[in-house]
Every structure is written in C-alpha cells, then in structure tokens.
Tab-separated table of C-alpha atoms and ligand atoms in Angstrom:
chain	number	residue	atom	x	y	z
R	1401	MET	CA	62.511	-82.883	78.082
R	1402	GLY	CA	62.671	-85.295	81.025
R	1403	ILE	CA	60.528	-88.390	80.895
R	1404	GLY	CA	58.804	-87.330	77.687
R	1405	GLU	CA	62.204	-86.997	75.951
R	1406	ALA	CA	63.128	-90.512	77.172
R	1407	PHE	CA	59.876	-91.849	75.670
R	1408	ALA	CA	60.662	-90.135	72.378
R	1409	ARG	CA	64.249	-91.535	72.282
R	1410	GLU	CA	63.092	-95.076	73.017
R	1411	PHE	CA	60.190	-95.098	70.561
R	1412	ALA	CA	62.428	-93.659	67.839
R	1413	ARG	CA	65.027	-96.327	68.644
R	1414	ARG	CA	62.261	-98.881	68.043
R	1415	GLY	CA	61.610	-97.339	64.624
R	1416	HIS	CA	58.320	-95.520	65.342
R	1417	ASN	CA	57.376	-92.258	63.696
R	1418	LEU	CA	56.593	-89.593	66.271
R	1419	ILE	CA	54.712	-86.353	66.878
R	1420	LEU	CA	56.326	-84.376	69.698
R	1421	VAL	CA	54.345	-81.865	71.664
R	1422	ALA	CA	55.496	-79.233	74.153
R	1423	ARG	CA	55.851	-75.426	74.385
R	1424	SER	CA	59.586	-75.168	73.680
R	1425	GLY	CA	59.715	-75.291	69.821
R	1426	ASP	CA	63.502	-75.015	69.564
R	1427	ARG	CA	64.112	-77.887	71.927
R	1428	LEU	CA	61.540	-80.029	70.162
R	1429	GLN	CA	63.076	-79.262	66.744
R	1430	ALA	CA	66.594	-80.095	67.947
R	1431	LEU	CA	65.425	-83.431	69.387
R	1432	ALA	CA	63.409	-84.212	66.258
R	1433	GLU	CA	66.376	-83.457	64.029
R	1434	GLU	CA	68.748	-85.536	66.134
R	1435	LEU	CA	66.323	-88.528	66.119
R	1436	ARG	CA	65.616	-88.262	62.347
R	1437	GLN	CA	69.356	-88.384	61.633
R	1438	LYS	CA	70.131	-91.143	64.120
R	1439	ARG	CA	67.050	-93.403	63.721
R	1440	GLY	CA	65.730	-92.573	60.224
R	1441	VAL	CA	62.181	-92.091	61.491
R	1442	GLU	CA	59.643	-89.395	60.582
R	1443	ILE	CA	59.124	-86.844	63.304
R	1444	ASP	CA	56.756	-83.930	63.335
R	1445	VAL	CA	56.764	-81.182	65.949
R	1446	CYS	CA	53.571	-79.621	67.296
R	1447	VAL	CA	54.262	-76.595	69.524
R	1448	GLU	CA	51.358	-76.202	71.912
R	1449	ASP	CA	50.667	-74.953	75.386
R	1450	LEU	CA	48.526	-77.563	77.058
R	1451	SER	CA	47.302	-75.103	79.659
R	1452	ASP	CA	45.179	-73.630	76.791
R	1453	GLY	CA	41.917	-75.622	76.781
R	1454	GLU	CA	41.769	-75.522	72.959
R	1455	SER	CA	45.227	-77.044	72.498
R	1456	PRO	CA	44.189	-80.744	72.638
R	1457	GLY	CA	41.738	-80.122	69.774
R	1458	ARG	CA	44.466	-78.430	67.733
R	1459	ILE	CA	46.886	-81.291	68.432
R	1460	TYR	CA	44.267	-83.778	67.211
R	1461	GLU	CA	43.650	-81.707	64.076
R	1462	PHE	CA	47.470	-81.469	63.524
R	1463	CYS	CA	47.614	-85.301	63.508
R	1464	ARG	CA	44.701	-85.496	61.037
R	1465	PHE	CA	46.312	-82.931	58.811
R	1466	LYS	CA	49.511	-84.929	58.826
R	1467	LYS	CA	47.450	-88.088	58.085
R	1468	ALA	CA	49.102	-89.636	61.135
R	1469	ASP	CA	47.514	-92.839	62.293
R	1470	VAL	CA	48.172	-92.441	66.030
R	1471	GLU	CA	48.646	-95.893	67.524
R	1472	LEU	CA	50.061	-94.795	70.819
R	1473	LEU	CA	49.349	-91.670	72.834
R	1474	VAL	CA	51.627	-90.771	75.695
R	1475	ASN	CA	50.183	-88.244	78.131
R	1476	CYS	CA	53.378	-87.188	79.840
R	1477	ALA	CA	53.431	-83.368	80.151
R	1478	GLY	CA	52.884	-82.349	83.755
R	1479	LEU	CA	53.841	-79.820	86.360
R	1480	SER	CA	53.663	-79.103	90.042
R	1481	LEU	CA	54.330	-76.325	92.511
R	1482	ALA	CA	55.794	-77.230	95.886
R	1483	GLY	CA	54.423	-75.527	98.943
R	1484	ASP	CA	51.312	-74.873	100.945
R	1485	PHE	CA	48.040	-75.026	99.051
R	1486	ALA	CA	46.834	-71.927	100.889
R	1487	GLU	CA	49.610	-69.936	99.269
R	1488	MET	CA	49.340	-71.284	95.750
R	1489	PRO	CA	48.717	-68.517	93.168
R	1490	TYR	CA	45.337	-68.995	91.452
R	1491	LYS	CA	46.979	-68.805	88.038
R	1492	LYS	CA	49.310	-71.690	88.878
R	1493	LEU	CA	46.420	-73.727	90.333
R	1494	GLU	CA	44.579	-73.415	87.055
R	1495	GLU	CA	47.686	-74.222	84.953
R	1496	ILE	CA	48.351	-77.432	86.937
R	1497	ILE	CA	44.739	-78.610	86.549
R	1498	MET	CA	44.610	-77.633	82.854
R	1499	VAL	CA	47.799	-79.504	81.967
R	1500	ASN	CA	47.737	-82.488	84.341
R	1501	VAL	CA	43.971	-83.122	84.325
R	1502	MET	CA	42.119	-81.407	81.483
R	1503	ALA	CA	44.705	-81.935	78.693
R	1504	THR	CA	45.054	-85.587	79.706
R	1505	ALA	CA	41.315	-86.159	79.688
R	1506	ARG	CA	40.761	-84.266	76.432
R	1507	LEU	CA	43.603	-85.876	74.533
R	1508	THR	CA	42.564	-89.301	75.736
R	1509	ARG	CA	38.959	-88.631	74.714
R	1510	LEU	CA	39.975	-87.295	71.293
R	1511	PHE	CA	42.301	-90.102	70.280
R	1512	LEU	CA	40.379	-92.888	71.933
R	1513	SER	CA	37.434	-92.744	69.518
R	1514	ASP	CA	39.658	-93.454	66.513
R	1515	MET	CA	41.533	-96.193	68.350
R	1516	VAL	CA	38.243	-97.897	69.315
R	1517	ALA	CA	36.965	-97.595	65.731
R	1518	LYS	CA	40.183	-99.210	64.407
R	1519	ARG	CA	40.149	-101.762	67.269
R	1520	LYS	CA	43.804	-100.933	67.866
R	1521	GLY	CA	45.775	-98.548	70.039
R	1522	SER	CA	47.397	-97.798	73.344
R	1523	ILE	CA	47.496	-94.953	75.777
R	1524	ILE	CA	50.195	-94.442	78.379
R	1525	ASN	CA	49.196	-91.990	81.121
R	1526	VAL	CA	52.061	-90.797	83.266
R	1527	ALA	CA	50.733	-90.695	86.804
R	1528	SER	CA	52.880	-90.813	89.959
R	1529	LEU	CA	53.447	-92.664	93.160
R	1530	GLY	CA	52.226	-89.392	94.657
R	1531	GLY	CA	48.787	-90.114	93.251
R	1532	LEU	CA	48.252	-93.000	95.640
R	1533	GLN	CA	47.618	-90.565	98.516
R	1534	GLY	CA	47.569	-86.862	99.270
R	1535	VAL	CA	51.124	-85.586	99.695
R	1536	PRO	CA	51.507	-82.640	102.125
R	1537	GLY	CA	53.199	-79.774	100.302
R	1538	LEU	CA	52.120	-81.251	96.952
R	1539	GLY	CA	48.368	-81.468	97.598
R	1540	LEU	CA	47.133	-80.288	94.203
R	1541	TYR	CA	49.727	-82.259	92.266
R	1542	SER	CA	48.941	-85.499	94.078
R	1543	ALA	CA	45.217	-84.918	93.474
R	1544	THR	CA	45.814	-84.526	89.748
R	1545	LYS	CA	47.762	-87.749	89.641
R	1546	SER	CA	45.008	-89.598	91.551
R	1547	PHE	CA	42.650	-88.363	88.826
R	1548	ILE	CA	44.876	-89.862	86.162
R	1549	MET	CA	45.096	-93.145	87.993
R	1550	THR	CA	41.322	-93.567	88.540
R	1551	LEU	CA	40.481	-92.444	85.028
R	1552	THR	CA	42.946	-94.962	83.659
R	1553	GLU	CA	41.573	-97.785	85.860
R	1554	ALA	CA	38.012	-97.181	84.654
R	1555	LEU	CA	39.044	-96.938	80.996
R	1556	HIS	CA	41.093	-100.117	81.232
R	1557	GLU	CA	37.931	-102.020	82.177
R	1558	GLU	CA	35.593	-100.148	79.825
R	1559	LEU	CA	37.902	-100.868	76.915
R	1560	LYS	CA	38.183	-104.655	77.510
R	1561	GLY	CA	37.727	-106.492	74.236
R	1562	THR	CA	38.120	-103.348	72.061
R	1563	GLY	CA	41.729	-103.938	71.126
R	1564	VAL	CA	42.737	-100.715	72.931
R	1565	ASN	CA	44.642	-100.663	76.192
R	1566	VAL	CA	45.320	-97.930	78.668
R	1567	LEU	CA	48.047	-97.934	81.262
R	1568	ALA	CA	49.045	-95.661	84.176
R	1569	VAL	CA	52.770	-95.638	84.922
R	1570	CYS	CA	53.360	-94.443	88.481
R	1571	PRO	CA	56.992	-93.377	89.068
R	1572	GLY	CA	58.483	-92.339	92.371
R	1573	PHE	CA	61.266	-89.686	92.182
R	1574	ILE	CA	62.885	-89.323	88.757
R	1575	ASN	CA	66.023	-87.400	87.932
R	1576	THR	CA	64.652	-84.628	85.618
R	1577	GLY	CA	64.187	-80.872	85.711
R	1578	PHE	CA	60.765	-81.458	87.303
R	1579	PHE	CA	61.908	-80.457	90.823
R	1580	LYS	CA	63.614	-77.310	89.677
R	1581	HIS	CA	60.545	-76.351	87.620
R	1582	SER	CA	58.217	-76.892	90.591
R	1583	GLY	CA	60.418	-75.113	93.220
R	1584	HIS	CA	60.919	-78.408	95.092
R	1585	ASN	CA	64.413	-78.835	96.548
R	1586	ALA	CA	65.421	-82.240	95.179
R	1587	ALA	CA	68.429	-82.341	97.542
R	1588	LYS	CA	66.027	-82.844	100.428
R	1589	LEU	CA	64.157	-85.853	99.030
R	1590	ARG	CA	64.310	-88.810	101.369
R	1591	LEU	CA	64.191	-91.451	98.656
R	1592	PRO	CA	66.619	-92.093	95.778
R	1593	LYS	CA	65.862	-90.780	92.327
R	1594	SER	CA	65.789	-93.053	89.276
R	1595	GLU	CA	66.524	-92.174	85.656
R	1596	ALA	CA	63.796	-91.401	83.129
R	1597	ASP	CA	64.539	-94.503	81.024
R	1598	VAL	CA	63.430	-96.655	83.954
R	1599	VAL	CA	59.920	-95.176	83.601
R	1600	VAL	CA	59.873	-95.827	79.859
R	1601	ALA	CA	60.971	-99.441	80.262
R	1602	ALA	CA	58.319	-100.013	82.918
R	1603	ALA	CA	55.630	-98.430	80.712
R	1604	ILE	CA	56.502	-100.642	77.751
R	1605	LYS	CA	56.551	-103.753	79.951
R	1606	GLY	CA	53.192	-102.664	81.470
R	1607	LEU	CA	51.586	-102.298	78.041
R	1608	LYS	CA	52.883	-105.725	76.926
R	1609	GLN	CA	51.432	-107.318	80.092
R	1610	ASN	CA	48.158	-105.405	79.679
R	1611	ARG	CA	48.573	-103.967	83.192
R	1612	ILE	CA	46.281	-101.322	84.609
R	1613	ARG	CA	49.146	-99.544	86.371
R	1614	ILE	CA	52.801	-100.194	86.879
R	1615	PHE	CA	55.353	-98.955	89.446
R	1616	PRO	CA	58.816	-98.704	87.840
R	1617	THR	CA	61.214	-99.572	90.635
R	1618	LEU	CA	61.383	-102.066	93.536
R	1619	ILE	CA	61.094	-99.180	96.054
R	1620	ASP	CA	57.983	-97.849	94.281
R	1621	ASN	CA	56.431	-101.338	94.451
R	1622	ILE	CA	57.295	-101.746	98.108
R	1623	LEU	CA	55.850	-98.356	98.968
R	1624	ALA	CA	52.687	-99.010	97.042
R	1625	PHE	CA	52.193	-102.418	98.523
R	1626	SER	CA	52.982	-101.401	102.108
R	1627	GLN	CA	50.132	-98.854	102.036
R	1628	ARG	CA	47.722	-101.739	102.514
R	1629	MET	CA	49.215	-102.431	105.939
R	1630	ALA	CA	49.273	-98.843	107.347
R	1631	THR	CA	46.599	-96.439	108.452
R	1632	ARG	CA	45.766	-93.580	106.088
R	1633	ARG	CA	47.237	-91.006	108.510
R	1634	ILE	CA	50.533	-92.814	108.486
R	1635	VAL	CA	50.620	-93.235	104.725
R	1636	ILE	CA	49.983	-89.457	104.209
R	1637	ARG	CA	52.642	-88.468	106.782
R	1638	LEU	CA	55.207	-90.826	105.284
R	1639	ALA	CA	54.496	-89.432	101.792
R	1640	GLY	CA	55.135	-85.970	103.165
R	1641	PHE	CA	58.290	-87.146	104.890
R	1642	PHE	CA	59.723	-88.691	101.690
R	1643	ALA	CA	58.885	-85.737	99.520
R	1644	ALA	CA	60.267	-83.353	102.206
R	1645	VAL	CA	58.742	-80.215	100.794
R	1646	LYS	CA	58.811	-78.782	104.326
R	1647	ASP	CA	61.695	-79.150	106.779
Z	2426	NAP	N1	60.287	-86.295	87.813
Z	2426	NAP	C1	59.638	-86.988	88.695
Z	2426	NAP	O1	60.088	-87.271	89.836
Z	2426	NAP	C2	58.244	-87.508	88.377
Z	2426	NAP	C3	57.678	-88.539	89.232
Z	2426	NAP	C4	56.428	-88.978	88.960
Z	2426	NAP	C5	55.723	-88.524	87.862
Z	2426	NAP	N2	56.271	-87.549	87.089
Z	2426	NAP	C6	55.478	-87.048	85.953
Z	2426	NAP	O2	56.164	-87.267	84.737
Z	2426	NAP	C7	55.737	-86.291	83.799
Z	2426	NAP	C8	56.957	-85.675	83.135
Z	2426	NAP	O3	57.722	-85.016	84.107
Z	2426	NAP	P1	59.287	-84.775	84.033
Z	2426	NAP	O4	59.884	-85.359	85.258
Z	2426	NAP	O5	59.783	-85.214	82.689
Z	2426	NAP	O6	59.273	-83.185	84.171
Z	2426	NAP	P2	60.022	-82.045	83.326
Z	2426	NAP	O7	61.418	-82.426	83.062
Z	2426	NAP	O8	59.678	-80.801	84.077
Z	2426	NAP	O9	59.255	-82.077	81.940
Z	2426	NAP	C9	57.897	-81.659	81.822
Z	2426	NAP	C10	57.520	-81.723	80.348
Z	2426	NAP	O10	56.127	-81.270	80.236
Z	2426	NAP	C11	56.108	-80.239	79.256
Z	2426	NAP	N3	55.123	-79.244	79.672
Z	2426	NAP	C12	54.999	-78.634	80.828
Z	2426	NAP	N4	53.978	-77.725	80.794
Z	2426	NAP	C13	53.499	-77.766	79.551
Z	2426	NAP	C14	52.423	-77.104	78.858
Z	2426	NAP	N5	51.741	-76.137	79.465
Z	2426	NAP	N6	52.162	-77.436	77.588
Z	2426	NAP	C15	52.888	-78.372	76.959
Z	2426	NAP	N7	53.892	-79.068	77.522
Z	2426	NAP	C16	54.170	-78.775	78.795
Z	2426	NAP	C17	57.487	-79.612	79.282
Z	2426	NAP	O11	57.853	-79.008	78.011
Z	2426	NAP	P3	57.790	-77.399	77.781
Z	2426	NAP	O12	58.258	-76.750	79.024
Z	2426	NAP	O13	58.674	-77.194	76.591
Z	2426	NAP	O14	56.381	-77.103	77.489
Z	2426	NAP	C18	58.368	-80.848	79.470
Z	2426	NAP	O15	58.616	-81.498	78.280
Z	2426	NAP	C19	54.866	-85.321	84.499
Z	2426	NAP	O16	53.513	-85.609	84.283
Z	2426	NAP	C20	55.192	-85.573	85.959
Z	2426	NAP	O17	54.067	-85.299	86.786
Z	2426	NAP	C21	57.510	-87.036	87.267
C-alpha cells in the first residue's frame, strides 16, 4: 500500500516485471492481478514479515527460485510510532529497527553482490526528510531514516564505476495510511501532504541523474537547504513543530 503501491503501479506501467513484498497477502494478490491484467507484466507475490530477521534471506531465495534477475530493489516498507521514546513498547522499538534498518541493510547487502557482479543495477532506499535531524515525538523513526541516508551516501561513493547506483529519496509528508498506522494525527501536521506518486517521480528522476539523495517537493528542498542556515537546536524544534506529534 501507500508509496510502495505507487512504485509498483509506475514500474508496471513502464513494462517492468515485479516481485511485491509485504505481509498482507490478499492485498498483494489483488494488486498483482490488477496490474497483470492492465499492464501485461509478470508479477510474483512474496508474503513476508520484514520484522523477522530471516525474511530478507527468504526473499532473496524466492527471487533465485523464480530465476528473477533483479535489476532494481526498492526498500520502501517502513513504520513508526508517534509519541515519547520513554513510553515506546520494547516490542515496537525492535519492530521499527528490524523493518526500517535491518531489513533495508540485509536486502541491500543480499541483492548488491549480484548487481555488482553483473555491473548493472539500482537500489532506491525510501528515507525521509525526518532523517535529516532528530524529530521530537518521532525520535526512533528519524534515527532509522538517518541510518538509511548515511548508508546510501557511503554506498553511492563505494559503488562508483561499478554500474550500480543507489539513491535515497527523502519525502516530507505523504498522503498514505502511514500516519494512521503510527498513531500520528495527520490533521495536526503543520505542512501540506503530497501524493505518493510525487515520491515515485522524484526517485525515478534521481536515479536518472545519478543523485545520492533527492527531496521530492519544493517545500522539502527548501526545508533541507534552510537547515544550513539555522542552529541545530532550531532545526530540531522546527521539525517537531511541523510534525506536531505533541500539542
Ligand atoms: N507517508 C509519509 O509521510 C512518509 C514520509 C517520508 C517517508 N515515508 C516512508 O515511506 C515508506 C512507505 O511508507 P507509506 O507512507 O507508504 O506507509 P504505509 O501506507 O503505512 O505503507 C507501509 C508499507 O510497508 C509495509 N510493511 C510494514 N511493515 C512491514 C513488515 N513488517 N513486513 C513487510 N512489510 C511491511 C506495509 O505492508 P503490510 O502492512 O501489508 O506488511 C505497507 O505496504 C516508509 O519507509 C516510510 O517511512 C513515508
């Protein structure tokens, strides 16, 4: 669903065969069937829970079993929980780190070797504007997105000349179920929300331009750039103000 679904729709429209991964098998099957009918592409569904540390390995094996030559990996699945870190349930803390950090790192590591060997491939990591600084009320989430951004930056340089490129797309607020899923009252956000296809278009543009990271909207770009002119304390407070987790 959400941004991942928008990626699937756009890549199917462009004629790519896809492997879709998430926990909700029925939703994945329905989307796969719709896109097969509409776009005439091959779509496989791999139902996995990325909070299980073994799932990236199983996804990789699924692709090998299907003899899928994965040219593009989109690490998009992610979650958050709005509220004070001191009150975050331990189980949720682990789930967020496993999905946002561990699954992204493991899937990247697994698919990267083959891409480097073939001297061809791309990885899109879905980070966030929230990864540019700690966001009060979203501390763990913003830390996981910082991880994705710095890993992507390092890989982008390491992979120079290999034929493989890695991009971090860093959206601001996007109109998906993400806020409902994370207990974050979207009505209180102090910045407008964009649609998921804006993220997809930015990511495709970013890959074409071999960018390290890309911010999808003008507001995202202004906020990212203006950080350079403010003190860290102001940047963090403003991030908290815009996200408005607390009143
Ligand atoms: N929405 C925003 O404002 C925003 C802004 C910046 C960045 N992002 C990032 O964009 C990405 C997508 O978010 P979204 O807005 O599309 O959120 P969403 O609508 O809540 O979708 C999250 C997706 O991740 C999958 N997912 C969650 N936990 C999973 C797990 N344990 N195993 C496998 N799949 C799992 C969900 O599928 P199942 O539930 O079926 O597993 C779903 O497809 C996330 O990384 C998020 O951090 C979002």
